[in-house]
Coordinates of C-alpha atoms and ligand atoms in Angstrom, one line a residue:
M131 CA -20.6 -12.4 63.2
E132 CA -17.0 -13.3 64.1
R133 CA -17.5 -11.8 67.5
K134 CA -20.6 -14.0 68.0
W135 CA -18.5 -17.1 67.2
L136 CA -15.8 -16.0 69.5
L137 CA -18.3 -15.6 72.3
F138 CA -19.8 -19.0 71.5
V139 CA -16.4 -20.7 71.5
S140 CA -15.4 -19.1 74.8
W141 CA -18.7 -20.1 76.3
L142 CA -18.1 -23.6 75.1
I143 CA -14.6 -23.7 76.6
I144 CA -16.0 -22.5 80.0
R145 CA -18.8 -25.1 79.9
V146 CA -16.4 -27.9 79.1
S147 CA -13.8 -26.9 81.7
L148 CA -16.5 -26.6 84.3
W149 CA -17.8 -30.0 83.4
A150 CA -14.3 -31.4 83.4
C151 CA -13.7 -30.5 87.1
K152 CA -16.8 -32.5 88.3
V153 CA -16.2 -35.0 91.0
E154 CA -17.3 -38.0 89.1
G155 CA -19.6 -40.3 90.9
L156 CA -18.8 -38.8 94.3
G157 CA -21.5 -38.9 96.9
V158 CA -21.8 -36.9 100.1
N159 CA -23.8 -37.2 103.4
W160 CA -25.9 -34.1 104.0
G161 CA -26.6 -33.9 107.7
T162 CA -28.4 -30.9 109.1
Q163 CA -27.7 -30.9 112.9
A164 CA -26.3 -27.3 112.8
N165 CA -27.4 -24.4 114.9
H166 CA -27.6 -22.1 111.9
K167 CA -28.4 -23.8 108.6
L168 CA -27.6 -22.5 105.1
P169 CA -30.7 -22.1 103.0
L170 CA -31.6 -25.4 101.3
S171 CA -31.4 -23.9 97.9
T172 CA -27.8 -22.7 98.6
V173 CA -26.8 -26.2 99.6
V174 CA -28.3 -27.7 96.5
Q175 CA -26.5 -25.1 94.4
L176 CA -23.3 -26.0 96.2
L177 CA -23.8 -29.7 95.2
K178 CA -24.6 -28.7 91.6
D179 CA -21.6 -26.3 91.3
N180 CA -19.3 -29.1 92.4
G181 CA -20.8 -31.8 90.3
I182 CA -21.8 -33.9 93.3
Q183 CA -24.3 -36.3 91.9
K184 CA -25.3 -38.4 94.9
V185 CA -26.5 -37.3 98.3
K186 CA -27.4 -39.3 101.3
L187 CA -29.8 -37.9 103.8
F188 CA -30.7 -38.8 107.4
D189 CA -34.4 -38.3 107.0
A190 CA -36.9 -37.6 104.3
D191 CA -37.5 -34.0 105.1
E192 CA -40.1 -32.4 102.8
S193 CA -38.4 -29.1 102.3
T194 CA -35.0 -30.8 101.6
L195 CA -36.6 -33.1 99.0
S196 CA -38.4 -30.1 97.4
A197 CA -35.1 -28.3 97.1
L198 CA -33.7 -31.4 95.3
T199 CA -36.6 -31.5 92.9
G200 CA -35.6 -31.4 89.3
T201 CA -31.9 -31.6 90.0
N202 CA -31.5 -35.3 89.0
I203 CA -29.1 -35.7 91.9
E204 CA -29.4 -39.3 93.2
V205 CA -30.9 -39.3 96.7
M206 CA -30.8 -41.8 99.6
V207 CA -33.7 -40.9 101.9
A208 CA -33.7 -42.3 105.4
I209 CA -35.9 -43.6 108.2
P210 CA -34.4 -42.7 111.6
N211 CA -33.9 -45.5 114.1
G212 CA -36.6 -44.2 116.3
E213 CA -39.2 -44.8 113.5
L214 CA -38.2 -48.4 112.7
A215 CA -40.6 -50.1 115.2
A216 CA -43.6 -48.2 113.6
M217 CA -42.8 -49.9 110.2
L218 CA -43.7 -53.3 111.6
D219 CA -47.3 -52.1 110.8
Y220 CA -47.3 -52.7 107.0
H221 CA -49.9 -50.0 106.4
H222 CA -47.7 -47.5 108.1
A223 CA -44.8 -48.6 105.8
Q224 CA -47.1 -48.2 102.8
K225 CA -48.0 -44.7 103.9
W226 CA -44.4 -43.8 104.5
V227 CA -43.4 -45.0 101.0
R228 CA -46.3 -43.1 99.4
S229 CA -45.5 -39.8 101.1
N230 CA -41.7 -39.9 101.0
V231 CA -40.9 -41.8 97.8
V232 CA -43.8 -42.3 95.4
R233 CA -44.9 -38.6 95.8
Y234 CA -41.6 -37.5 94.2
N235 CA -41.5 -40.2 91.6
F236 CA -42.3 -38.3 88.4
K237 CA -40.4 -36.8 85.5
G238 CA -38.6 -33.8 86.9
G239 CA -39.2 -35.0 90.5
V240 CA -36.6 -36.3 92.9
N241 CA -34.3 -39.1 91.7
I242 CA -34.6 -41.3 94.8
K243 CA -32.4 -44.4 94.5
Y244 CA -32.3 -45.8 98.0
V245 CA -34.2 -45.8 101.3
A246 CA -31.9 -46.1 104.3
V247 CA -33.8 -48.2 106.9
G248 CA -32.3 -46.9 110.1
N249 CA -28.8 -45.6 110.7
E250 CA -26.3 -48.0 112.2
P251 CA -29.1 -49.7 114.2
F252 CA -26.8 -52.5 115.4
L253 CA -24.2 -50.2 117.0
K254 CA -23.1 -51.8 120.2
A255 CA -23.8 -48.6 122.1
Y256 CA -27.5 -49.1 121.4
N257 CA -27.6 -52.3 123.5
G258 CA -29.8 -54.1 121.0
T259 CA -32.6 -51.6 121.1
Y260 CA -33.2 -51.8 117.3
E261 CA -32.2 -55.4 116.9
N262 CA -35.7 -56.8 116.5
A263 CA -37.2 -54.0 114.4
T264 CA -34.6 -53.6 111.7
L265 CA -35.3 -56.7 109.5
P266 CA -39.1 -56.4 109.6
A267 CA -38.9 -52.7 108.9
L268 CA -36.6 -53.4 105.9
Q269 CA -39.0 -56.0 104.6
S270 CA -42.0 -53.8 105.0
I271 CA -40.4 -50.9 103.2
Q272 CA -39.0 -52.9 100.3
N273 CA -42.3 -54.8 99.9
A274 CA -44.2 -51.5 100.0
L275 CA -41.8 -50.1 97.3
N276 CA -42.3 -53.2 95.2
E277 CA -46.1 -53.0 95.6
A278 CA -46.1 -49.4 94.6
G279 CA -44.3 -50.2 91.4
V280 CA -41.0 -48.4 92.2
G281 CA -39.1 -51.3 93.7
N282 CA -37.0 -51.8 90.5
S283 CA -35.5 -48.3 90.8
V284 CA -35.6 -47.7 94.6
K285 CA -33.9 -50.1 96.9
A286 CA -34.1 -50.4 100.7
T287 CA -30.8 -50.9 102.5
V288 CA -29.6 -50.6 106.1
P289 CA -26.5 -48.4 106.6
L290 CA -24.5 -50.4 109.1
N291 CA -21.5 -49.6 111.3
A292 CA -18.4 -51.6 110.6
D293 CA -18.7 -53.2 114.0
V294 CA -21.4 -55.7 112.6
Y295 CA -18.5 -57.8 111.3
E296 CA -15.1 -58.8 112.7
S297 CA -12.2 -61.2 112.4
P298 CA -11.4 -63.4 115.4
Q299 CA -8.6 -62.2 117.7
S300 CA -6.8 -65.5 116.9
N301 CA -6.7 -64.8 113.2
P302 CA -7.1 -61.0 112.6
V303 CA -7.0 -61.0 108.8
P304 CA -9.7 -59.8 106.4
S305 CA -10.3 -63.3 104.9
A306 CA -11.4 -64.5 108.4
G307 CA -14.2 -61.9 108.5
R308 CA -17.6 -63.0 109.9
F309 CA -20.7 -61.2 111.1
R310 CA -20.6 -60.4 114.9
P311 CA -21.8 -63.6 116.7
D312 CA -24.6 -61.8 118.6
I313 CA -26.3 -60.6 115.4
A314 CA -25.1 -63.2 112.9
D315 CA -28.6 -64.7 112.4
V316 CA -30.3 -61.4 111.8
M317 CA -27.5 -60.2 109.6
T318 CA -27.7 -63.3 107.4
Q319 CA -31.5 -62.8 107.0
I320 CA -31.0 -59.1 106.2
V321 CA -28.4 -60.0 103.5
Q322 CA -30.6 -62.7 102.1
F323 CA -33.6 -60.4 101.8
M324 CA -31.6 -57.6 100.3
S325 CA -30.0 -60.0 97.8
Q326 CA -33.5 -61.2 96.7
N327 CA -34.4 -57.6 96.0
N328 CA -31.1 -56.7 94.3
A329 CA -30.4 -54.2 97.0
P330 CA -26.8 -53.3 98.1
F331 CA -25.1 -53.7 101.4
T332 CA -24.3 -50.3 103.0
V333 CA -21.4 -49.9 105.4
N334 CA -19.8 -47.0 107.1
I335 CA -16.0 -47.2 107.4
Y336 CA -13.9 -44.8 109.5
P337 CA -10.1 -45.2 109.6
F338 CA -10.1 -42.1 111.9
L339 CA -12.1 -44.0 114.5
S340 CA -9.7 -46.9 114.4
L341 CA -6.9 -44.5 115.3
Y342 CA -9.1 -42.6 117.8
G343 CA -10.2 -45.6 119.7
N344 CA -6.7 -47.3 120.0
P345 CA -3.5 -45.6 121.1
D346 CA -1.5 -48.6 119.8
F347 CA -3.0 -48.3 116.3
P348 CA -0.2 -47.7 113.7
V349 CA -0.9 -44.2 112.4
N350 CA 0.2 -44.9 108.8
Y351 CA -2.3 -47.7 108.6
A352 CA -5.1 -45.1 108.8
F353 CA -3.9 -43.5 105.6
F354 CA -3.1 -44.7 102.1
D355 CA 0.6 -43.8 101.8
G356 CA 2.0 -47.2 102.9
G357 CA 4.7 -46.9 105.6
A358 CA 2.9 -49.2 107.9
T359 CA 4.1 -52.8 108.3
P360 CA 1.8 -54.6 105.8
L361 CA -0.7 -57.2 107.1
D362 CA -0.2 -60.4 105.2
D363 CA -3.4 -62.3 104.4
N364 CA -2.6 -65.4 102.4
G365 CA -0.2 -63.4 100.2
I366 CA -2.4 -60.3 100.0
Q367 CA -0.6 -57.4 101.6
Y368 CA -2.8 -54.9 103.3
T369 CA -1.2 -51.5 103.9
N370 CA -4.3 -49.5 105.0
V371 CA -7.2 -50.2 107.3
F372 CA -9.8 -49.1 104.8
D373 CA -9.0 -52.0 102.4
A374 CA -8.6 -54.4 105.3
N375 CA -12.0 -53.4 106.8
F376 CA -13.8 -53.5 103.5
D377 CA -12.4 -56.9 102.7
T378 CA -13.4 -58.2 106.1
L379 CA -17.0 -57.4 105.1
V380 CA -16.5 -59.1 101.7
S381 CA -15.3 -62.2 103.5
A382 CA -18.2 -62.1 106.0
L383 CA -20.7 -61.8 103.1
K384 CA -18.9 -64.7 101.3
A385 CA -19.1 -66.9 104.4
A386 CA -22.9 -66.1 104.6
G387 CA -23.3 -67.2 101.0
Y388 CA -23.5 -63.8 99.4
G389 CA -19.9 -63.1 98.2
T390 CA -20.9 -61.0 95.2
M391 CA -23.4 -58.7 96.9
P392 CA -22.8 -55.1 95.9
I393 CA -21.4 -52.9 98.7
I394 CA -21.9 -49.2 99.1
V395 CA -19.7 -47.2 101.5
G396 CA -22.3 -45.1 103.2
E397 CA -20.0 -42.9 105.1
V398 CA -16.2 -42.3 105.0
G399 CA -14.2 -39.2 105.8
W400 CA -11.9 -37.4 108.2
P401 CA -12.7 -34.7 110.8
T402 CA -10.7 -31.5 111.0
D403 CA -11.1 -30.4 114.7
G404 CA -11.9 -31.7 118.1
D405 CA -9.1 -34.2 118.6
I406 CA -5.3 -34.4 118.3
N407 CA -5.6 -36.4 115.0
A408 CA -8.5 -34.4 113.7
N409 CA -7.0 -31.5 111.7
I410 CA -6.8 -30.1 108.2
N411 CA -3.5 -31.7 107.4
N412 CA -4.6 -35.2 108.3
A413 CA -7.9 -34.7 106.4
I414 CA -5.9 -33.6 103.3
K415 CA -3.6 -36.7 103.8
F416 CA -6.6 -39.0 104.0
Y417 CA -8.6 -37.6 101.1
R418 CA -5.3 -37.4 99.0
G419 CA -5.1 -41.1 99.4
L420 CA -8.8 -41.9 99.1
L421 CA -10.1 -39.8 96.2
P422 CA -7.5 -40.7 93.5
R423 CA -8.3 -44.4 94.3
L424 CA -12.0 -43.7 93.9
V425 CA -11.5 -41.9 90.6
A426 CA -9.2 -44.6 89.3
N427 CA -11.7 -47.4 90.3
T428 CA -8.9 -49.0 92.3
G429 CA -11.3 -50.8 94.7
T430 CA -9.8 -53.2 97.2
P431 CA -7.8 -56.5 96.8
L432 CA -10.9 -58.6 97.1
R433 CA -13.2 -56.2 95.2
P434 CA -11.2 -54.3 92.5
G435 CA -13.2 -51.7 90.6
Y436 CA -15.7 -49.0 91.3
I437 CA -17.0 -48.5 94.8
E438 CA -20.0 -46.3 95.3
M439 CA -19.0 -44.0 98.1
Y440 CA -20.6 -41.2 100.2
L441 CA -18.2 -38.8 102.0
F442 CA -19.0 -37.8 105.5
G443 CA -19.9 -35.2 105.4
L444 CA -20.9 -32.2 103.4
L445 CA -21.0 -29.5 106.1
D446 CA -19.9 -29.1 109.7
E447 CA -22.7 -29.7 112.2
D448 CA -22.2 -27.8 115.4
A449 CA -25.2 -29.2 117.2
K450 CA -24.3 -32.9 116.8
S451 CA -24.0 -35.0 119.9
V452 CA -20.4 -35.1 121.2
G453 CA -21.0 -38.5 122.8
P454 CA -18.6 -40.3 120.4
G455 CA -16.1 -37.4 120.8
S456 CA -15.7 -33.6 120.1
F457 CA -14.6 -34.3 116.5
E458 CA -18.3 -35.2 115.7
R459 CA -19.0 -31.6 114.9
H460 CA -16.1 -31.2 112.4
W461 CA -16.6 -33.8 109.7
G462 CA -17.5 -31.4 106.9
I463 CA -15.5 -31.1 103.6
F464 CA -17.1 -27.6 103.9
R465 CA -17.2 -25.4 106.9
Y466 CA -20.6 -24.5 108.6
D467 CA -20.9 -21.7 106.0
G468 CA -20.3 -23.8 102.9
Q469 CA -16.7 -22.7 102.3
P470 CA -14.2 -25.4 101.4
K471 CA -11.7 -26.2 104.1
F472 CA -9.0 -27.8 102.0
P473 CA -8.2 -28.7 98.4
M474 CA -9.4 -32.0 97.1
Y475 CA -8.4 -34.3 94.2
L476 CA -11.0 -34.1 91.5
A477 CA -11.8 -36.4 88.6
N478 CA -10.4 -35.3 85.2
E479 CA -8.6 -32.4 86.8
N480 CA -5.9 -34.8 87.9
R481 CA -4.9 -32.5 90.7
E482 CA -6.1 -31.0 93.9
I483 CA -8.2 -27.9 93.8
Y484 CA -10.6 -26.1 96.2
L485 CA -14.2 -27.0 95.7
I486 CA -16.5 -24.1 94.8
G487 CA -17.9 -22.5 98.0
A488 CA -21.5 -21.7 98.7
R489 CA -22.7 -18.6 96.9
N490 CA -24.2 -15.4 98.4
V491 CA -23.9 -16.6 102.0
Q492 CA -25.5 -14.0 104.4
Y493 CA -23.5 -13.5 107.5
L494 CA -24.4 -11.7 110.7
E495 CA -22.6 -8.4 111.4
K496 CA -18.8 -8.3 111.9
Q497 CA -19.0 -8.1 115.6
W498 CA -17.8 -10.3 118.4
C499 CA -18.5 -10.8 122.1
E500 CA -15.5 -11.0 124.4
F501 CA -14.5 -11.3 128.1
N502 CA -14.6 -7.8 129.7
P503 CA -11.3 -7.4 131.6
N504 CA -12.8 -4.7 133.7
A505 CA -15.5 -7.0 135.2
K506 CA -15.4 -6.8 139.0
D507 CA -17.2 -9.9 140.2
L508 CA -15.9 -13.1 138.6
S509 CA -17.4 -15.4 141.1
K510 CA -19.9 -16.8 138.6
L511 CA -17.4 -17.1 135.7
G512 CA -17.5 -20.9 135.7
D513 CA -21.3 -21.1 135.6
N514 CA -21.4 -18.7 132.7
I515 CA -18.8 -20.6 130.7
N516 CA -20.7 -23.8 131.3
F517 CA -23.9 -22.1 130.2
A518 CA -22.4 -20.8 127.0
C519 CA -20.8 -24.1 126.2
T520 CA -24.0 -26.0 126.8
Y521 CA -25.9 -24.1 124.2
A522 CA -23.1 -23.4 121.7
D523 CA -20.1 -25.4 120.4
C524 CA -17.0 -25.0 122.4
T525 CA -15.3 -28.2 121.1
P526 CA -12.4 -26.2 119.4
L527 CA -11.2 -25.4 123.0
G528 CA -10.4 -29.0 123.9
Y529 CA -7.1 -30.8 124.0
G530 CA -5.5 -31.1 120.5
S531 CA -8.1 -28.8 119.0
S532 CA -7.7 -25.5 117.0
C533 CA -8.3 -23.2 120.0
N534 CA -6.5 -25.2 122.7
G535 CA -3.7 -23.4 124.5
M536 CA -5.1 -19.9 124.8
D537 CA -5.0 -18.1 128.1
L538 CA -8.0 -17.9 130.4
N539 CA -9.2 -14.7 128.8
G540 CA -9.0 -16.3 125.4
N541 CA -11.0 -19.3 126.6
V542 CA -13.7 -17.2 128.2
S543 CA -14.0 -14.9 125.1
Y544 CA -14.3 -18.0 122.8
A545 CA -17.1 -19.4 124.9
F546 CA -18.9 -16.0 125.2
N547 CA -18.5 -15.3 121.4
V548 CA -19.7 -18.6 120.2
Y549 CA -22.8 -18.4 122.3
Y550 CA -23.4 -14.8 121.1
Q551 CA -23.1 -15.8 117.5
T552 CA -25.4 -18.9 118.0
Q553 CA -28.0 -16.5 119.5
Y554 CA -28.0 -14.4 116.3
Q555 CA -26.0 -11.7 118.1
K556 CA -28.9 -10.7 120.3
L557 CA -27.7 -8.0 122.6
E558 CA -28.7 -9.8 125.8
A559 CA -26.6 -12.8 124.7
C560 CA -23.4 -10.8 125.3
D561 CA -23.8 -9.9 128.9
F562 CA -22.9 -12.9 131.1
E563 CA -23.7 -11.1 134.3
G564 CA -21.6 -8.1 133.3
M565 CA -18.5 -10.2 132.4
A566 CA -18.8 -9.7 128.6
R567 CA -18.6 -6.9 126.2
L568 CA -19.0 -6.3 122.4
T569 CA -16.1 -5.6 120.1
M570 CA -15.8 -4.7 116.4
K571 CA -12.3 -6.1 116.4
N572 CA -11.7 -9.6 115.0
I573 CA -10.3 -11.4 118.0
S574 CA -9.3 -14.5 116.2
T575 CA -5.7 -15.7 117.1
G576 CA -3.4 -18.1 115.3
N577 CA -5.4 -21.2 114.3
C578 CA -8.3 -20.2 116.5
N579 CA -11.2 -18.8 114.4
F580 CA -13.7 -16.7 116.3
T581 CA -16.3 -17.2 113.6
I582 CA -19.2 -15.0 112.7
Q583 CA -22.4 -17.1 112.2
I584 CA -24.6 -17.1 109.2
A585 CA -28.0 -15.5 109.1
S586 CA -31.1 -17.5 109.5
S587 CA -32.6 -19.4 106.5
G588 CA -36.2 -19.8 107.9
L589 CA -38.0 -17.6 105.3
R590 CA -36.4 -19.2 102.3
T591 CA -37.2 -22.7 103.5
A592 CA -40.9 -21.8 103.7
A593 CA -40.7 -20.2 100.3
S594 CA -39.1 -23.3 98.7
A595 CA -41.6 -25.6 100.3
A596 CA -44.4 -23.5 98.8
S597 CA -42.8 -23.6 95.4
F598 CA -42.6 -27.3 95.6
T599 CA -46.3 -27.6 96.4
I600 CA -46.9 -25.5 93.2
T601 CA -44.7 -27.9 91.2
V602 CA -46.6 -30.9 92.4
L603 CA -50.0 -29.3 91.8
T604 CA -48.9 -28.3 88.3
F605 CA -47.8 -31.8 87.7
L606 CA -51.1 -33.3 88.9
I607 CA -53.2 -30.8 87.0
F608 CA -51.3 -31.4 83.7
R609 CA -51.3 -35.1 84.1
V610 CA -55.1 -35.4 84.3
Ligands
NAG946 C1 -26.5 -49.1 127.0 O1 -26.1 -49.7 128.2 C2 -25.1 -48.8 128.9 C3 -24.6 -49.6 130.1 O2 -25.6 -50.3 130.7 C4 -25.8 -47.5 129.3 O3 -24.8 -46.7 129.9 C5 -26.3 -46.8 128.0 O4 -27.0 -45.7 128.3 C6 -27.2 -47.8 127.2 N1 -27.5 -47.1 126.0 C7 -28.8 -47.2 125.5 C8 -28.9 -46.4 124.1 O5 -29.7 -47.7 126.0
NAG947 C1 -35.9 -59.2 120.7 O1 -36.5 -60.4 120.7 C2 -36.0 -61.4 121.5 C3 -36.7 -62.7 121.2 O2 -38.1 -62.5 121.0 C4 -36.2 -61.0 123.0 O3 -35.7 -61.9 123.8 C5 -35.5 -59.6 123.2 O4 -35.8 -59.1 124.5 C6 -36.0 -58.6 122.2 N1 -35.2 -57.4 122.3 C7 -35.7 -56.2 122.4 C8 -34.7 -55.0 122.5 O5 -36.9 -55.9 122.4
NAG948 C1 -9.1 -23.3 128.4 O1 -10.1 -24.3 128.2 C2 -9.7 -25.6 127.9 C3 -10.9 -26.5 127.6 O2 -11.9 -26.3 128.5 C4 -8.9 -26.1 129.1 O3 -8.4 -27.4 128.9 C5 -7.8 -25.2 129.4 O4 -7.1 -25.6 130.6 C6 -8.3 -23.8 129.6 N1 -7.1 -22.9 129.8 C7 -7.0 -22.0 130.8 C8 -5.8 -21.2 130.8 O5 -7.8 -22.0 131.7
NAG949 C1 -11.0 -13.0 111.4 O1 -9.6 -13.3 111.4 C2 -9.3 -14.6 110.9 C3 -7.8 -14.9 111.1 O2 -7.1 -13.8 110.6 C4 -9.7 -14.8 109.5 O3 -9.4 -16.0 109.0 C5 -11.2 -14.6 109.4 O4 -11.7 -14.6 108.1 C6 -11.6 -13.2 110.1 N1 -13.1 -13.2 110.2 C7 -13.8 -12.2 109.7 C8 -15.3 -12.3 109.9 O5 -13.3 -11.3 109.0
NAG950 C1 -12.3 -18.6 109.7 O1 -13.7 -18.8 109.3 C2 -14.0 -18.1 108.1 C3 -15.4 -18.4 107.8 O2 -15.7 -19.7 107.4 C4 -13.1 -18.5 107.0 O3 -13.4 -17.7 105.8 C5 -11.6 -18.3 107.4 O4 -10.8 -18.8 106.3 C6 -11.3 -19.0 108.6 N1 -10.0 -18.8 109.1 C7 -9.1 -19.8 109.5 C8 -7.8 -19.3 110.0 O5 -9.5 -20.9 109.5

């Protein structure tokens, strides 16, 4: 009897302490542009283990949503930019809403809260490609949600890049924030429509990019530790670019007549490789500033209080485009294999601890591919390195990155190995016209990690999709 009580009490203590280290209210972006993906069920377990209650997706992938079924995690599903134009056809929008939202809207289904209509569709780099489709697509989707009877709980919003608003050069303070002149009309209409539907504004804010894009940018202003000369805006002192940027949006909304519109930060984070400022220490410094403020509901000078926020991102994605920069593949708070990179400040813990890593990760064999120093003919070396780095991720070799500064042998081995791993260690992937050889020795050096890739997740994905179909069928059968 006593023993039983003792067991119960220890169980209770473990439950309570597990619950206490949850990251309260924290959201993450779950992007999936990786060469090898963790099984979906492993990622969902990773979210659950760390108490991550909100997840933002970049599509409405059926197997991902099936893996999230029954978890009660809040989900933002998304319509990629390329599909916006099709939503001008209202019937198409109705169909999209039925198969990607309504379908999961049952007790024990998926807790879908938002539909992201496009992803940063007004980015200057897109040259206006999505300018005309975004507002009509937003309207079609929200109207279809309303018509289907889910519009009260599911809101359509447009995740926008912070370059949709700005302050004039002549008065570069947050209170002078206005929407970018070339899109001011459409932005005002979008805001008006979202306001009518009680939908929030969604913005992505990247202090890292402020620093990356501008060699004159004061480094301390990218973080939250003070130390930068404050920017004085009518008596408000701004000491970090996050607050200044957020409040520029608050002012732009106010000028458009929607000063109290709720704002979600759709993406915020710091990359850990691929640039001189992208490293673990800076990421720690950034999150060490951001997360306690989030937990304490500090908000910004113009919007004190809770801010709904989604970190970018959950996992590293080694197949993302490096158009914006090599750092693009290194935004994860977890590595490619679901292991935490650094400690983070957690609600209720009141200190930094490592998040719980992904469980039961299956890796390939502990073997590496390296440059063969006995190779005779090196005339095609350049071609072979280019080939490897086209199909695998060599960004850690670049300037300021974790594997920069190795000798030529090290460089070549890195390229050969990363290709070999990406190719699931297929024997023929470690040949490179006789210039490569296998080794059982871990050839990592210093900061440079010659990683072993994770095994494929293909089979499990199919299995979880099948189990979802059964869940839905069961639901339909028992409902009638
Ligand atoms: C936008 O225009 C620039 C310059 O004309 C061009 O290089 C780029 O490819 C264009 N981008 C898109 C998405 O059309
Ligand atoms: C958007 O519409 C305007 C006005 O109808 C037109 O001038 C412009 O070319 C359109 N832009 C695109 C990218 O289709
Ligand atoms: C190694 O590769 C990097 C990135 O391509 C390059 O900058 C560096 O010069 C190379 N080092 C040697 C010794 O070739
Ligand atoms: C290889 O060595 C590095 C550096 O010592 C280490 O961090 C990594 O875990 C090792 N990799 C494997 C697969 O054992
Ligand atoms: C190298 O990567 C492995 C796998 O994620 C990780 O366990 C290890 O800590 C990493 N080592 C370094 C030095 O980053």
